[in-house]
């Protein structure tokens, strides 16, 4: 314990499981086979690299995301997914004969870098919308700018409530389930199937709007299960873009009794460090994490130590036998064969596919307002995710689905909440 408390004053420095993906021919139906052949035929005309500027005759979109720093692989994966969907669409003629173009700028997961990026993309590059930006602290500063400049902020890689106002803001539209929904699913699972009491669940979160969003959602879920006093809940924290988790772990170790479950709301680097240290110091609590952690990245970082860590996902498993995943994996084989499938890239792909679906409904000019109207006009639709999606003027979050997963033998595999009750 003394060693841990000494280490808590230090700031230590902050790895996607590379799995070769092969789709068995037995699971590829005739429609997907035709889709694959068409992509092969047209792939020579498509590119995945983000350009410095979008050609004048292209339809420009922008992204400000983490392409460097400890959250970089989350941003890179998201960009890969968006670019993949754009490449597919371009290979089939684009939108009204015009190709889609994505310009991605690096903000390092730091809000002060996001602001000039957003302004430059909107005012200088004249993008029609921002798509797939990564992070809550960056969204806190980016979304108001987009709202003020009347430019869509779509499909951000965050479940923060700040993007989910009621009534919704016109220029903010989401794909994924919220962090409140993720942490609620965890709390429900731990109590309903794991047999825990509300006060036996603790939180380890990033000290900013991201961590606050996850903790607030989890706390509300605990109250619905009968929690009477917030002070009974252990809340440990760490600073963004660091792996200085020792203070947070000390908070857990000093708790009496030690919590039986810990919900992590953070990125893969600090969360991995927290799990490693917790196990080293004998913490046997069940550990869970929200989707932003990047499940495969966390599993790679942890190795054997990650066994049994549960992660909620907002997309199906990237090996699932559902149409959108099969199309995603086929697309990777055609346009980016060296890139392994990941949850993050699949999310970027789904976000871009929703956007493309909306773009194809536009008759006439494709402009900023037309894109917002097209997305809000989709209503209920099926993208092949295994459940219906919906967008309207009053509903600005397409999905409310949660898919739990778990790390087993170094790999991330599907999980069922009922398994929490198994010995």
Short mmCIF file of C-alpha atoms in Angstrom, two decimals:
data_model
loop_
_atom_site.label_atom_id
_atom_site.label_comp_id
_atom_site.label_asym_id
_atom_site.label_seq_id
_atom_site.Cartn_x
_atom_site.Cartn_y
_atom_site.Cartn_z
CA UNK A 1 0.00 0.00 0.00
CA UNK A 2 2.81 2.40 0.89
CA UNK A 3 4.44 1.68 -2.45
CA UNK A 4 1.18 2.43 -4.24
CA UNK A 5 0.65 5.71 -2.39
CA UNK A 6 4.22 6.70 -3.26
CA UNK A 7 3.61 5.86 -6.92
CA UNK A 8 0.38 7.86 -6.86
CA UNK A 9 2.44 11.04 -6.94
CA UNK A 10 4.16 10.04 -10.15
CA UNK A 11 2.93 10.60 -13.70
CA UNK A 12 3.82 7.56 -15.75
CA UNK A 13 3.70 7.44 -19.57
CA UNK A 14 1.09 5.76 -21.55
CA UNK A 15 -1.10 -1.37 -28.02
CA UNK A 16 -5.67 -3.18 -31.87
CA UNK A 17 -5.29 -6.97 -31.50
CA UNK A 18 -4.09 -7.78 -34.98
CA UNK A 19 -6.21 -10.69 -36.01
CA UNK A 20 -6.24 -11.93 -39.58
CA UNK A 21 -9.84 -11.78 -40.77
CA UNK A 22 -11.15 -14.45 -43.14
CA UNK A 23 -14.84 -14.70 -43.93
CA UNK A 24 -15.95 -18.24 -44.54
CA UNK A 25 -17.69 -18.66 -47.87
CA UNK A 26 -20.50 -20.50 -46.14
CA UNK A 27 -21.74 -17.32 -44.47
CA UNK A 28 -21.64 -15.12 -47.55
CA UNK A 29 -24.99 -15.12 -49.27
CA UNK A 30 -25.56 -14.44 -52.93
CA UNK A 31 -26.31 -10.75 -52.42
CA UNK A 32 -23.08 -10.18 -50.53
CA UNK A 33 -21.10 -12.10 -53.13
CA UNK A 34 -22.45 -9.78 -55.85
CA UNK A 35 -21.64 -6.79 -53.64
CA UNK A 36 -18.07 -8.09 -53.22
CA UNK A 37 -17.58 -8.55 -56.96
CA UNK A 38 -18.82 -5.04 -57.68
CA UNK A 39 -16.44 -3.59 -55.13
CA UNK A 40 -13.52 -5.48 -56.66
CA UNK A 41 -14.45 -4.13 -60.08
CA UNK A 42 -14.58 -0.51 -58.95
CA UNK A 43 -11.97 -0.47 -56.19
CA UNK A 44 -9.17 0.81 -58.40
CA UNK A 45 -10.94 4.19 -58.60
CA UNK A 46 -11.33 4.65 -54.82
CA UNK A 47 -8.85 5.96 -52.25
CA UNK A 48 -8.84 5.78 -48.46
CA UNK A 49 -6.21 8.38 -47.61
CA UNK A 50 -7.48 11.67 -46.17
CA UNK A 51 -6.60 14.47 -48.62
CA UNK A 52 -5.09 17.83 -47.72
CA UNK A 53 -8.00 19.43 -49.56
CA UNK A 54 -11.09 17.97 -51.17
CA UNK A 55 -11.31 18.37 -54.97
CA UNK A 56 -13.78 21.02 -56.01
CA UNK A 57 -16.23 18.58 -57.61
CA UNK A 58 -16.36 16.31 -54.52
CA UNK A 59 -18.82 16.48 -51.60
CA UNK A 60 -16.63 17.52 -48.63
CA UNK A 61 -16.95 16.31 -45.06
CA UNK A 62 -14.68 16.98 -42.10
CA UNK A 63 -13.42 15.22 -38.99
CA UNK A 64 -11.46 16.53 -36.02
CA UNK A 65 -10.23 13.56 -34.06
CA UNK A 66 -7.39 12.02 -32.06
CA UNK A 67 -4.77 10.93 -34.58
CA UNK A 68 -1.94 11.30 -32.07
CA UNK A 69 -1.57 10.88 -28.32
CA UNK A 70 -2.85 8.13 -26.01
CA UNK A 71 -6.30 7.97 -27.66
CA UNK A 72 -4.95 8.01 -31.24
CA UNK A 73 -5.97 4.50 -32.22
CA UNK A 74 -9.59 5.27 -31.40
CA UNK A 75 -9.51 8.20 -33.83
CA UNK A 76 -7.61 6.28 -36.49
CA UNK A 77 -10.10 3.40 -36.36
CA UNK A 78 -13.06 5.75 -36.60
CA UNK A 79 -11.53 7.48 -39.64
CA UNK A 80 -10.83 4.11 -41.30
CA UNK A 81 -14.48 3.14 -41.00
CA UNK A 82 -15.81 6.41 -42.42
CA UNK A 83 -13.32 6.35 -45.30
CA UNK A 84 -14.25 2.74 -46.07
CA UNK A 85 -17.93 3.56 -46.45
CA UNK A 86 -17.06 6.61 -48.57
CA UNK A 87 -14.81 4.48 -50.79
CA UNK A 88 -17.60 1.97 -51.35
CA UNK A 89 -20.07 4.71 -52.24
CA UNK A 90 -17.58 6.39 -54.58
CA UNK A 91 -16.86 3.08 -56.31
CA UNK A 92 -20.56 2.82 -57.11
CA UNK A 93 -20.86 6.35 -58.54
CA UNK A 94 -20.97 8.51 -55.42
CA UNK A 95 -23.91 10.82 -54.74
CA UNK A 96 -25.51 12.40 -57.80
CA UNK A 97 -22.34 11.54 -59.69
CA UNK A 98 -20.09 13.30 -57.16
CA UNK A 99 -17.60 11.52 -54.94
CA UNK A 100 -17.53 11.86 -51.17
CA UNK A 101 -14.39 13.28 -49.56
CA UNK A 102 -13.25 13.28 -45.94
CA UNK A 103 -10.67 15.69 -44.56
CA UNK A 104 -9.46 14.59 -41.12
CA UNK A 105 -7.52 16.87 -38.76
CA UNK A 106 -5.70 15.79 -35.62
CA UNK A 107 -6.74 17.31 -32.30
CA UNK A 108 -4.90 14.84 -30.05
CA UNK A 109 -8.07 14.47 -27.92
CA UNK A 110 -7.50 17.99 -26.58
CA UNK A 111 -10.31 20.60 -26.75
CA UNK A 112 -7.98 23.55 -27.34
CA UNK A 113 -6.84 21.92 -30.59
CA UNK A 114 -10.38 21.02 -31.60
CA UNK A 115 -11.67 24.59 -31.77
CA UNK A 116 -9.35 25.85 -34.56
CA UNK A 117 -9.81 22.53 -36.41
CA UNK A 118 -13.60 22.87 -36.47
CA UNK A 119 -13.48 26.50 -37.54
CA UNK A 120 -10.97 25.77 -40.29
CA UNK A 121 -12.97 22.81 -41.63
CA UNK A 122 -16.20 24.80 -41.72
CA UNK A 123 -15.00 28.24 -42.74
CA UNK A 124 -11.95 27.47 -44.88
CA UNK A 125 -12.52 23.96 -46.23
CA UNK A 126 -16.28 24.54 -46.56
CA UNK A 127 -17.18 21.04 -45.37
CA UNK A 128 -20.90 20.28 -45.38
CA UNK A 129 -20.81 18.41 -42.06
CA UNK A 130 -18.52 17.10 -39.34
CA UNK A 131 -18.64 13.32 -39.00
CA UNK A 132 -17.20 10.82 -36.55
CA UNK A 133 -15.31 13.15 -34.22
CA UNK A 134 -13.87 11.33 -31.20
CA UNK A 135 -14.36 12.26 -27.56
CA UNK A 136 -16.54 14.07 -25.05
CA UNK A 137 -14.19 16.90 -24.01
CA UNK A 138 -13.69 17.75 -27.69
CA UNK A 139 -17.43 17.50 -28.39
CA UNK A 140 -18.14 19.97 -25.58
CA UNK A 141 -16.33 22.69 -27.53
CA UNK A 142 -17.05 21.48 -31.08
CA UNK A 143 -20.83 21.04 -30.98
CA UNK A 144 -21.61 24.67 -30.00
CA UNK A 145 -19.44 25.93 -32.86
CA UNK A 146 -21.29 23.69 -35.31
CA UNK A 147 -24.59 24.82 -33.89
CA UNK A 148 -23.64 28.49 -34.24
CA UNK A 149 -22.30 28.02 -37.78
CA UNK A 150 -25.28 25.86 -38.75
CA UNK A 151 -23.20 22.86 -39.72
CA UNK A 152 -24.09 19.28 -38.84
CA UNK A 153 -22.13 17.51 -36.07
CA UNK A 154 -22.92 13.88 -36.83
CA UNK A 155 -22.08 10.47 -35.42
CA UNK A 156 -19.55 11.53 -32.81
CA UNK A 157 -17.71 8.76 -30.99
CA UNK A 158 -19.12 9.72 -27.60
CA UNK A 159 -22.21 8.90 -25.57
CA UNK A 160 -22.20 12.13 -23.59
CA UNK A 161 -25.47 13.73 -22.58
CA UNK A 162 -24.25 17.13 -23.78
CA UNK A 163 -25.01 15.91 -27.32
CA UNK A 164 -28.40 14.49 -26.35
CA UNK A 165 -30.51 17.45 -25.28
CA UNK A 166 -34.30 17.35 -25.13
CA UNK A 167 -35.57 18.73 -27.41
CA UNK A 168 -32.56 17.92 -29.59
CA UNK A 169 -30.41 20.59 -31.19
CA UNK A 170 -30.94 20.76 -34.95
CA UNK A 171 -27.29 20.40 -35.92
CA UNK A 172 -26.32 17.61 -33.50
CA UNK A 173 -27.31 14.08 -34.55
CA UNK A 174 -25.93 10.87 -33.03
CA UNK A 175 -25.69 7.22 -33.96
CA UNK A 176 -24.60 5.45 -30.78
CA UNK A 177 -26.27 4.69 -27.47
CA UNK A 178 -25.42 7.08 -24.64
CA UNK A 179 -22.97 6.49 -21.81
CA UNK A 180 -25.94 6.63 -19.45
CA UNK A 181 -27.45 3.69 -21.35
CA UNK A 182 -24.14 1.81 -21.24
CA UNK A 183 -23.60 2.26 -17.52
CA UNK A 184 -27.27 1.51 -16.84
CA UNK A 185 -26.89 -1.79 -18.70
CA UNK A 186 -23.87 -2.63 -16.55
CA UNK A 187 -25.61 -1.72 -13.30
CA UNK A 188 -28.70 -3.71 -14.28
CA UNK A 189 -26.55 -6.72 -15.16
CA UNK A 190 -24.50 -6.59 -11.97
CA UNK A 191 -27.58 -6.28 -9.75
CA UNK A 192 -30.09 -8.45 -11.62
CA UNK A 193 -27.73 -11.27 -12.59
CA UNK A 194 -24.59 -10.74 -10.51
CA UNK A 195 -26.43 -10.46 -7.19
CA UNK A 196 -24.71 -7.23 -6.14
CA UNK A 197 -26.15 -4.44 -4.03
CA UNK A 198 -25.95 -0.85 -5.35
CA UNK A 199 -23.35 0.26 -2.78
CA UNK A 200 -21.02 -2.60 -3.85
CA UNK A 201 -20.39 -0.99 -7.26
CA UNK A 202 -17.61 1.62 -7.66
CA UNK A 203 -16.48 3.85 -10.53
CA UNK A 204 -13.10 4.74 -12.01
CA UNK A 205 -13.49 7.65 -14.41
CA UNK A 206 -11.65 10.28 -16.41
CA UNK A 207 -11.70 13.65 -14.68
CA UNK A 208 -13.67 15.64 -17.27
CA UNK A 209 -17.05 15.78 -19.02
CA UNK A 210 -16.57 12.24 -20.37
CA UNK A 211 -16.06 10.70 -16.96
CA UNK A 212 -18.81 12.85 -15.48
CA UNK A 213 -21.29 11.63 -18.10
CA UNK A 214 -20.60 7.97 -17.41
CA UNK A 215 -20.66 8.38 -13.65
CA UNK A 216 -23.89 10.40 -13.68
CA UNK A 217 -25.63 7.76 -15.80
CA UNK A 218 -24.45 4.96 -13.55
CA UNK A 219 -25.48 6.85 -10.42
CA UNK A 220 -29.00 7.38 -11.73
CA UNK A 221 -29.25 3.66 -12.52
CA UNK A 222 -28.09 2.80 -8.99
CA UNK A 223 -30.75 5.11 -7.53
CA UNK A 224 -33.40 3.30 -9.57
CA UNK A 225 -32.20 0.14 -7.83
CA UNK A 226 -32.66 1.67 -4.40
CA UNK A 227 -29.41 3.54 -3.66
CA UNK A 228 -30.27 6.00 -0.90
CA UNK A 229 -27.03 7.93 -0.41
CA UNK A 230 -24.55 8.93 -3.12
CA UNK A 231 -21.72 9.02 -0.58
CA UNK A 232 -21.86 5.23 -0.41
CA UNK A 233 -20.49 5.00 -3.97
CA UNK A 234 -16.70 4.98 -4.36
CA UNK A 235 -15.65 7.28 -7.21
CA UNK A 236 -11.96 7.17 -8.24
CA UNK A 237 -10.56 9.46 -10.97
CA UNK A 238 -7.57 10.14 -13.23
CA UNK A 239 -6.46 13.02 -15.47
CA UNK A 240 -7.19 12.97 -19.22
CA UNK A 241 -4.31 12.03 -21.57
CA UNK A 242 -2.27 10.51 -18.74
CA UNK A 243 -1.87 7.07 -17.20
CA UNK A 244 -1.44 8.51 -13.70
CA UNK A 245 -4.02 6.20 -12.15
CA UNK A 246 -2.35 5.55 -8.80
CA UNK A 247 -4.44 8.06 -6.84
CA UNK A 248 -7.57 6.52 -8.24
CA UNK A 249 -6.46 3.01 -7.35
CA UNK A 250 -5.55 4.16 -3.84
CA UNK A 251 -9.13 5.37 -3.43
CA UNK A 252 -10.35 1.86 -4.28
CA UNK A 253 -7.83 0.14 -2.00
CA UNK A 254 -8.66 2.37 0.94
CA UNK A 255 -12.38 1.63 0.62
CA UNK A 256 -13.80 -0.61 3.33
CA UNK A 257 -15.10 -2.97 2.17
CA UNK A 258 -13.47 -3.22 -1.25
CA UNK A 259 -16.17 -2.84 -3.95
CA UNK A 260 -17.26 -6.04 -5.67
CA UNK A 261 -17.42 -4.39 -9.12
CA UNK A 262 -15.69 -1.39 -10.71
CA UNK A 263 -17.08 0.40 -13.77
CA UNK A 264 -14.38 2.20 -15.79
CA UNK A 265 -15.17 5.26 -17.89
CA UNK A 266 -11.92 6.04 -19.69
CA UNK A 267 -9.64 5.34 -22.66
CA UNK A 268 -7.59 2.18 -23.14
CA UNK A 269 -4.20 3.41 -21.86
CA UNK A 270 -5.14 4.53 -18.35
CA UNK A 271 -7.79 1.83 -17.99
CA UNK A 272 -5.22 -0.85 -18.82
CA UNK A 273 -2.81 0.62 -16.30
CA UNK A 274 -5.54 0.70 -13.67
CA UNK A 275 -6.46 -2.97 -14.24
CA UNK A 276 -2.83 -4.09 -14.15
CA UNK A 277 -2.14 -2.27 -10.89
CA UNK A 278 -5.45 -3.35 -9.33
CA UNK A 279 -4.69 -7.00 -10.00
CA UNK A 280 -1.11 -6.56 -8.77
CA UNK A 281 -2.41 -5.18 -5.47
CA UNK A 282 -4.89 -8.02 -5.06
CA UNK A 283 -8.12 -6.35 -6.15
CA UNK A 284 -10.41 -9.18 -7.28
CA UNK A 285 -13.44 -7.01 -8.10
CA UNK A 286 -15.24 -7.63 -11.39
CA UNK A 287 -14.15 -4.89 -13.81
CA UNK A 288 -16.27 -3.40 -16.59
CA UNK A 289 -15.69 -0.59 -19.10
CA UNK A 290 -17.76 1.54 -21.47
CA UNK A 291 -17.26 1.29 -25.24
CA UNK A 292 -14.96 4.31 -25.55
CA UNK A 293 -12.19 2.24 -23.98
CA UNK A 294 -11.67 0.40 -27.28
CA UNK A 295 -12.16 -3.26 -26.34
CA UNK A 296 -9.54 -4.79 -28.65
CA UNK A 297 -7.01 -2.13 -27.70
CA UNK A 298 -7.64 -2.79 -24.01
CA UNK A 299 -7.29 -6.55 -24.53
CA UNK A 300 -3.99 -6.05 -26.34
CA UNK A 301 -2.65 -3.81 -23.60
CA UNK A 302 -3.66 -6.18 -20.81
CA UNK A 303 -2.78 -9.62 -22.15
CA UNK A 304 -3.56 -12.33 -19.58
CA UNK A 305 -4.44 -9.72 -16.95
CA UNK A 306 -7.51 -8.73 -18.99
CA UNK A 307 -9.27 -12.06 -18.55
CA UNK A 308 -12.93 -11.49 -17.64
CA UNK A 309 -13.07 -7.71 -18.14
CA UNK A 310 -16.50 -6.85 -19.56
CA UNK A 311 -16.93 -4.06 -22.15
CA UNK A 312 -20.23 -2.67 -23.40
CA UNK A 313 -20.35 -2.06 -27.17
CA UNK A 314 -22.61 0.19 -29.24
CA UNK A 315 -22.13 -1.83 -32.43
CA UNK A 316 -22.44 -5.57 -33.08
CA UNK A 317 -19.32 -7.68 -32.67
CA UNK A 318 -17.07 -7.25 -35.72
CA UNK A 319 -17.32 -11.02 -36.31
CA UNK A 320 -21.11 -11.12 -36.00
CA UNK A 321 -23.13 -12.82 -38.73
CA UNK A 322 -25.30 -9.79 -39.55
CA UNK A 323 -25.41 -7.98 -42.93
CA UNK A 324 -23.72 -4.71 -41.92
CA UNK A 325 -20.76 -6.55 -40.40
CA UNK A 326 -20.37 -8.86 -43.39
CA UNK A 327 -20.39 -5.84 -45.70
CA UNK A 328 -17.87 -4.07 -43.48
CA UNK A 329 -15.46 -7.00 -43.50
CA UNK A 330 -15.83 -7.53 -47.24
CA UNK A 331 -15.17 -3.85 -47.77
CA UNK A 332 -12.00 -4.04 -45.72
CA UNK A 333 -10.77 -6.94 -47.85
CA UNK A 334 -11.27 -4.87 -50.99
CA UNK A 335 -10.20 -1.38 -49.97
CA UNK A 336 -7.96 -1.85 -46.92
CA UNK A 337 -6.85 -5.51 -46.68
CA UNK A 338 -4.05 -4.81 -44.19
CA UNK A 339 -6.46 -3.28 -41.68
CA UNK A 340 -7.97 -5.68 -39.11
CA UNK A 341 -11.63 -5.31 -38.22
CA UNK A 342 -12.36 -3.43 -34.99
CA UNK A 343 -15.31 -2.06 -33.09
CA UNK A 344 -14.15 1.50 -33.72
CA UNK A 345 -13.79 1.09 -37.48
CA UNK A 346 -17.18 -0.66 -37.61
CA UNK A 347 -18.76 2.26 -35.78
CA UNK A 348 -17.24 4.75 -38.23
CA UNK A 349 -18.50 2.58 -41.09
CA UNK A 350 -22.06 2.45 -39.70
CA UNK A 351 -22.11 6.21 -39.07
CA UNK A 352 -21.00 6.89 -42.65
CA UNK A 353 -23.49 4.37 -44.07
CA UNK A 354 -26.33 6.20 -42.29
CA UNK A 355 -25.10 9.48 -43.74
CA UNK A 356 -24.88 7.97 -47.24
CA UNK A 357 -28.39 6.56 -46.92
CA UNK A 358 -29.64 10.04 -46.11
CA UNK A 359 -27.65 11.68 -48.91
CA UNK A 360 -29.27 9.37 -51.46
CA UNK A 361 -32.70 10.74 -50.54
CA UNK A 362 -31.75 14.32 -51.45
CA UNK A 363 -33.18 15.63 -54.68
CA UNK A 364 -31.37 18.65 -56.02
CA UNK A 365 -28.63 20.55 -54.23
CA UNK A 366 -26.64 18.74 -51.53
CA UNK A 367 -26.09 21.46 -48.93
CA UNK A 368 -25.71 21.74 -45.18
CA UNK A 369 -29.40 22.23 -44.44
CA UNK A 370 -30.44 19.55 -46.93
CA UNK A 371 -28.21 16.99 -45.20
CA UNK A 372 -29.70 17.73 -41.76
CA UNK A 373 -33.23 17.46 -43.17
CA UNK A 374 -32.37 14.20 -44.96
CA UNK A 375 -31.08 12.55 -41.79
CA UNK A 376 -34.05 13.74 -39.73
CA UNK A 377 -36.33 12.43 -42.47
CA UNK A 378 -35.06 8.85 -42.41
CA UNK A 379 -37.59 7.74 -39.78
CA UNK A 380 -37.27 4.08 -38.83
CA UNK A 381 -34.84 2.15 -41.00
CA UNK A 382 -32.84 -1.07 -41.08
CA UNK A 383 -29.12 -0.99 -41.82
CA UNK A 384 -28.58 -4.66 -41.08
CA UNK A 385 -27.25 -4.18 -37.53
CA UNK A 386 -29.65 -6.69 -36.02
CA UNK A 387 -32.14 -4.08 -34.82
CA UNK A 388 -34.11 -1.12 -36.11
CA UNK A 389 -32.61 2.38 -36.16
CA UNK A 390 -34.55 5.61 -36.11
CA UNK A 391 -33.97 9.32 -36.78
CA UNK A 392 -36.48 12.14 -36.89
CA UNK A 393 -36.84 15.79 -35.93
CA UNK A 394 -37.51 14.68 -32.35
CA UNK A 395 -35.17 11.67 -32.25
CA UNK A 396 -31.52 12.55 -32.86
CA UNK A 397 -29.99 9.27 -31.65
CA UNK A 398 -30.33 6.47 -34.17
CA UNK A 399 -29.47 3.54 -31.90
CA UNK A 400 -30.21 2.60 -28.30
CA UNK A 401 -28.75 -0.90 -28.56
CA UNK A 402 -26.04 -2.24 -26.23
CA UNK A 403 -23.98 -5.34 -27.08
CA UNK A 404 -21.90 -6.62 -24.11
CA UNK A 405 -18.53 -8.28 -24.74
CA UNK A 406 -15.80 -9.84 -22.59
CA UNK A 407 -12.08 -10.52 -22.83
CA UNK A 408 -11.42 -14.27 -22.99
CA UNK A 409 -7.94 -15.70 -23.63
CA UNK A 410 -6.79 -12.34 -24.99
CA UNK A 411 -9.67 -11.97 -27.46
CA UNK A 412 -12.86 -9.90 -27.25
CA UNK A 413 -15.91 -12.14 -27.59
CA UNK A 414 -19.69 -11.65 -27.21
CA UNK A 415 -21.06 -11.83 -23.66
CA UNK A 416 -24.48 -12.24 -22.03
CA UNK A 417 -25.39 -10.49 -18.77
CA UNK A 418 -26.72 -13.80 -17.42
CA UNK A 419 -23.10 -14.98 -17.28
CA UNK A 420 -22.52 -12.60 -14.37
CA UNK A 421 -24.40 -15.03 -12.19
CA UNK A 422 -22.20 -17.98 -13.08
CA UNK A 423 -19.44 -19.07 -10.66
#
